[in-house]
């Protein structure tokens, strides 16, 4: 399957949490045999008019990376370039990482009549005490309506917790799925740490001459599972 994954305004590669998540999702999908095109930024901030001409494309970790350097808060300005890219790539599905001012991927999927998957990693509508929510309420809720429109336009919504999605959206559209982390790497790190605990425990016990205590410490460490 050819997948166009849109992470508007997120630097990839980068050091932000979103950078790691977008990279790992794209890499993970590619490892599963899919043909993945990731649209992201090369850095945070504005890069002039160049992104509106064409993205800068390269390869990274088994997937195609297309840099469109438009500030995150102005992501919708890249709707035109993204639509042109989608028409050229002809993906089977578009995945878009939700952000208040994003949505170009959902628009492209709608215009091209292909399925869209909306990735939601945090509350789509801010709590009432948040200043941005207060402003939106004062204006009649345009951001809330925009968020809900994206949910309705998407074929499905994937999120770690269904409560991130507005209550007006049918729960049947939501797939609850914790995703994005490289679990194999985490498992390897955890195993290395456990091995280190076992080694240090035995060495320390030997140094102190407490063979019995050292044996118990190694046995306990061998059964430790980090929780």
Short mmCIF file of C-alpha atoms in Angstrom, two decimals:
data_model
loop_
_atom_site.label_atom_id
_atom_site.label_comp_id
_atom_site.label_asym_id
_atom_site.label_seq_id
_atom_site.Cartn_x
_atom_site.Cartn_y
_atom_site.Cartn_z
CA UNK A 1 0.00 0.00 0.00
CA UNK A 2 1.25 3.50 -0.78
CA UNK A 3 0.78 5.80 2.21
CA UNK A 4 1.13 9.57 2.24
CA UNK A 5 1.76 10.60 5.85
CA UNK A 6 1.40 14.31 6.61
CA UNK A 7 3.07 15.77 9.71
CA UNK A 8 2.75 19.46 8.89
CA UNK A 9 5.35 21.74 10.46
CA UNK A 10 7.09 18.91 12.32
CA UNK A 11 10.89 18.83 11.78
CA UNK A 12 12.03 15.39 10.58
CA UNK A 13 14.65 14.42 11.48
CA UNK A 14 14.47 16.44 14.68
CA UNK A 15 14.56 16.42 18.46
CA UNK A 16 10.94 17.27 19.24
CA UNK A 17 8.58 14.61 20.51
CA UNK A 18 6.55 14.99 17.33
CA UNK A 19 9.72 14.57 15.27
CA UNK A 20 10.48 11.23 16.90
CA UNK A 21 6.87 10.07 16.62
CA UNK A 22 6.47 10.97 12.93
CA UNK A 23 9.81 9.37 12.08
CA UNK A 24 9.02 6.15 13.94
CA UNK A 25 5.52 5.84 12.46
CA UNK A 26 6.87 6.30 8.92
CA UNK A 27 9.77 3.91 9.55
CA UNK A 28 7.51 1.33 11.18
CA UNK A 29 5.02 1.39 8.30
CA UNK A 30 7.88 1.03 5.82
CA UNK A 31 9.23 -1.96 7.75
CA UNK A 32 5.81 -3.58 7.37
CA UNK A 33 6.23 -3.45 3.61
CA UNK A 34 4.30 -0.27 2.78
CA UNK A 35 5.55 2.43 0.43
CA UNK A 36 5.62 5.51 2.66
CA UNK A 37 5.93 9.19 1.75
CA UNK A 38 6.29 11.50 4.77
CA UNK A 39 5.56 15.22 4.42
CA UNK A 40 7.25 17.20 7.19
CA UNK A 41 9.52 20.21 7.71
CA UNK A 42 13.31 20.34 7.62
CA UNK A 43 13.26 22.82 10.50
CA UNK A 44 10.87 24.97 12.47
CA UNK A 45 9.84 28.34 11.08
CA UNK A 46 9.42 30.09 7.76
CA UNK A 47 11.47 29.31 4.64
CA UNK A 48 10.17 31.94 2.23
CA UNK A 49 8.23 31.10 -0.92
CA UNK A 50 10.29 28.07 -1.98
CA UNK A 51 7.96 25.50 -0.31
CA UNK A 52 5.08 26.71 -2.48
CA UNK A 53 6.98 25.77 -5.65
CA UNK A 54 7.88 22.18 -4.79
CA UNK A 55 8.97 20.14 -1.76
CA UNK A 56 12.58 19.09 -1.25
CA UNK A 57 12.54 15.29 -1.42
CA UNK A 58 15.02 12.71 -0.16
CA UNK A 59 15.16 9.20 1.33
CA UNK A 60 15.41 8.37 5.03
CA UNK A 61 15.23 5.04 6.88
CA UNK A 62 13.33 3.25 4.13
CA UNK A 63 10.76 5.93 3.32
CA UNK A 64 10.55 9.02 1.11
CA UNK A 65 10.78 12.34 2.97
CA UNK A 66 9.31 15.50 1.44
CA UNK A 67 10.20 18.75 3.20
CA UNK A 68 7.64 21.56 3.03
CA UNK A 69 8.99 24.32 5.27
CA UNK A 70 5.86 26.22 6.27
CA UNK A 71 5.39 27.28 9.92
CA UNK A 72 3.19 24.88 11.87
CA UNK A 73 0.60 27.56 12.62
CA UNK A 74 0.30 28.31 8.88
CA UNK A 75 0.12 24.70 7.73
CA UNK A 76 -3.04 25.20 5.70
CA UNK A 77 -1.14 27.54 3.38
CA UNK A 78 0.58 24.43 2.03
CA UNK A 79 -2.71 22.84 0.93
CA UNK A 80 -1.96 23.59 -2.73
CA UNK A 81 1.56 22.11 -2.84
CA UNK A 82 0.38 19.11 -0.83
CA UNK A 83 -2.48 18.47 -3.25
CA UNK A 84 -0.07 18.60 -6.20
CA UNK A 85 2.26 16.17 -4.44
CA UNK A 86 -0.61 13.81 -3.66
CA UNK A 87 -1.75 13.86 -7.28
CA UNK A 88 1.77 12.98 -8.39
CA UNK A 89 2.29 10.21 -5.81
CA UNK A 90 -1.23 8.73 -6.12
CA UNK A 91 -1.33 7.24 -2.59
CA UNK A 92 -3.88 4.64 -1.54
CA UNK A 93 -4.48 6.45 1.74
CA UNK A 94 -3.47 9.70 3.43
CA UNK A 95 -2.65 9.82 7.14
CA UNK A 96 -2.56 13.24 8.75
CA UNK A 97 -1.19 14.09 12.17
CA UNK A 98 -3.83 16.35 13.72
CA UNK A 99 -3.00 19.91 14.66
CA UNK A 100 -5.38 22.83 15.24
CA UNK A 101 -4.23 24.71 12.15
CA UNK A 102 -3.49 21.69 9.94
CA UNK A 103 -5.88 19.73 7.73
CA UNK A 104 -4.34 19.98 4.26
CA UNK A 105 -3.98 16.19 4.11
CA UNK A 106 -7.65 15.64 4.89
CA UNK A 107 -8.60 18.20 2.24
CA UNK A 108 -6.39 16.48 -0.34
CA UNK A 109 -7.90 13.08 0.45
CA UNK A 110 -11.38 14.54 0.11
CA UNK A 111 -10.62 16.12 -3.28
CA UNK A 112 -8.88 13.00 -4.59
CA UNK A 113 -11.61 10.74 -3.18
CA UNK A 114 -9.25 8.45 -1.30
CA UNK A 115 -9.48 7.32 2.34
CA UNK A 116 -7.96 9.48 5.06
CA UNK A 117 -6.83 8.46 8.53
CA UNK A 118 -6.66 11.16 11.20
CA UNK A 119 -3.94 10.66 13.81
CA UNK A 120 -4.83 12.33 17.12
CA UNK A 121 -2.26 12.43 19.93
CA UNK A 122 -3.76 15.07 22.26
CA UNK A 123 -7.06 16.78 22.99
CA UNK A 124 -8.52 18.11 19.75
CA UNK A 125 -10.57 20.72 21.59
CA UNK A 126 -8.82 22.52 24.43
CA UNK A 127 -10.34 22.60 27.95
CA UNK A 128 -12.50 25.68 28.74
CA UNK A 129 -9.79 27.33 30.87
CA UNK A 130 -7.28 27.49 28.00
CA UNK A 131 -6.98 30.96 26.43
CA UNK A 132 -7.16 29.60 22.88
CA UNK A 133 -10.43 27.82 23.75
CA UNK A 134 -11.84 30.99 25.31
CA UNK A 135 -11.06 32.92 22.15
CA UNK A 136 -12.58 30.20 19.98
CA UNK A 137 -15.75 30.18 22.08
CA UNK A 138 -15.99 33.96 21.84
CA UNK A 139 -15.80 33.71 18.04
CA UNK A 140 -18.52 31.08 17.87
CA UNK A 141 -16.32 27.95 17.81
CA UNK A 142 -14.71 27.95 14.33
CA UNK A 143 -11.74 25.84 15.51
CA UNK A 144 -14.04 23.31 17.19
CA UNK A 145 -16.12 23.02 14.01
CA UNK A 146 -12.94 22.63 11.93
CA UNK A 147 -11.74 19.83 14.21
CA UNK A 148 -15.09 18.07 13.97
CA UNK A 149 -15.17 18.46 10.18
CA UNK A 150 -11.81 16.71 9.91
CA UNK A 151 -13.11 13.87 12.07
CA UNK A 152 -16.20 13.46 9.90
CA UNK A 153 -14.14 13.65 6.69
CA UNK A 154 -11.69 10.97 7.85
CA UNK A 155 -12.50 7.32 7.28
CA UNK A 156 -11.12 6.53 10.74
CA UNK A 157 -9.41 8.21 13.68
CA UNK A 158 -6.51 6.61 15.51
CA UNK A 159 -5.69 7.84 19.01
CA UNK A 160 -4.26 6.44 22.26
CA UNK A 161 -7.43 7.54 24.11
CA UNK A 162 -10.91 8.08 22.67
CA UNK A 163 -11.55 11.06 24.97
CA UNK A 164 -9.11 13.15 22.88
CA UNK A 165 -11.80 13.23 20.17
CA UNK A 166 -14.84 15.56 20.52
CA UNK A 167 -17.94 13.79 21.93
CA UNK A 168 -19.94 14.75 18.82
CA UNK A 169 -17.92 12.23 16.80
CA UNK A 170 -19.25 8.62 16.72
CA UNK A 171 -17.04 6.35 18.81
CA UNK A 172 -17.31 3.74 16.05
CA UNK A 173 -14.91 5.84 13.93
CA UNK A 174 -12.21 5.71 16.61
CA UNK A 175 -9.44 3.13 16.86
CA UNK A 176 -7.71 3.29 20.25
CA UNK A 177 -4.08 2.38 19.64
CA UNK A 178 -0.90 3.41 21.50
CA UNK A 179 1.60 3.71 18.67
CA UNK A 180 4.71 5.43 17.38
CA UNK A 181 7.46 4.14 19.69
CA UNK A 182 10.19 1.78 18.54
CA UNK A 183 9.30 -1.00 20.97
CA UNK A 184 12.17 -3.22 19.82
CA UNK A 185 14.69 -0.51 20.70
CA UNK A 186 13.03 0.06 24.08
CA UNK A 187 13.14 -3.68 24.77
CA UNK A 188 16.83 -3.84 23.87
CA UNK A 189 17.65 -0.92 26.16
CA UNK A 190 15.66 -2.48 29.01
CA UNK A 191 17.46 -5.80 28.57
CA UNK A 192 20.86 -4.05 28.55
CA UNK A 193 19.95 -2.26 31.77
CA UNK A 194 18.84 -5.51 33.39
CA UNK A 195 22.11 -7.14 32.35
CA UNK A 196 24.00 -4.21 33.84
CA UNK A 197 22.13 -4.57 37.12
CA UNK A 198 22.93 -8.29 37.24
CA UNK A 199 26.63 -7.69 36.50
CA UNK A 200 27.05 -4.84 38.99
CA UNK A 201 25.16 -6.77 41.66
CA UNK A 202 27.46 -9.76 41.36
CA UNK A 203 30.66 -7.67 41.23
CA UNK A 204 29.68 -5.58 44.25
CA UNK A 205 28.73 -8.66 46.24
CA UNK A 206 32.06 -10.33 45.42
CA UNK A 207 34.01 -7.26 46.46
CA UNK A 208 32.31 -7.22 49.83
CA UNK A 209 32.76 -10.97 50.26
CA UNK A 210 29.06 -11.51 50.82
CA UNK A 211 28.58 -14.50 48.57
CA UNK A 212 25.17 -15.43 49.90
CA UNK A 213 23.84 -11.89 49.63
CA UNK A 214 25.37 -11.57 46.17
CA UNK A 215 23.64 -14.73 45.00
CA UNK A 216 20.30 -13.47 46.25
CA UNK A 217 20.92 -10.09 44.60
CA UNK A 218 21.70 -11.69 41.23
CA UNK A 219 18.66 -13.94 41.46
CA UNK A 220 16.46 -10.98 42.32
CA UNK A 221 17.91 -8.94 39.46
CA UNK A 222 17.35 -11.84 37.06
CA UNK A 223 13.68 -11.83 37.94
CA UNK A 224 13.30 -8.05 37.78
CA UNK A 225 11.12 -6.73 34.98
CA UNK A 226 11.31 -3.00 35.53
CA UNK A 227 8.07 -2.61 37.38
#
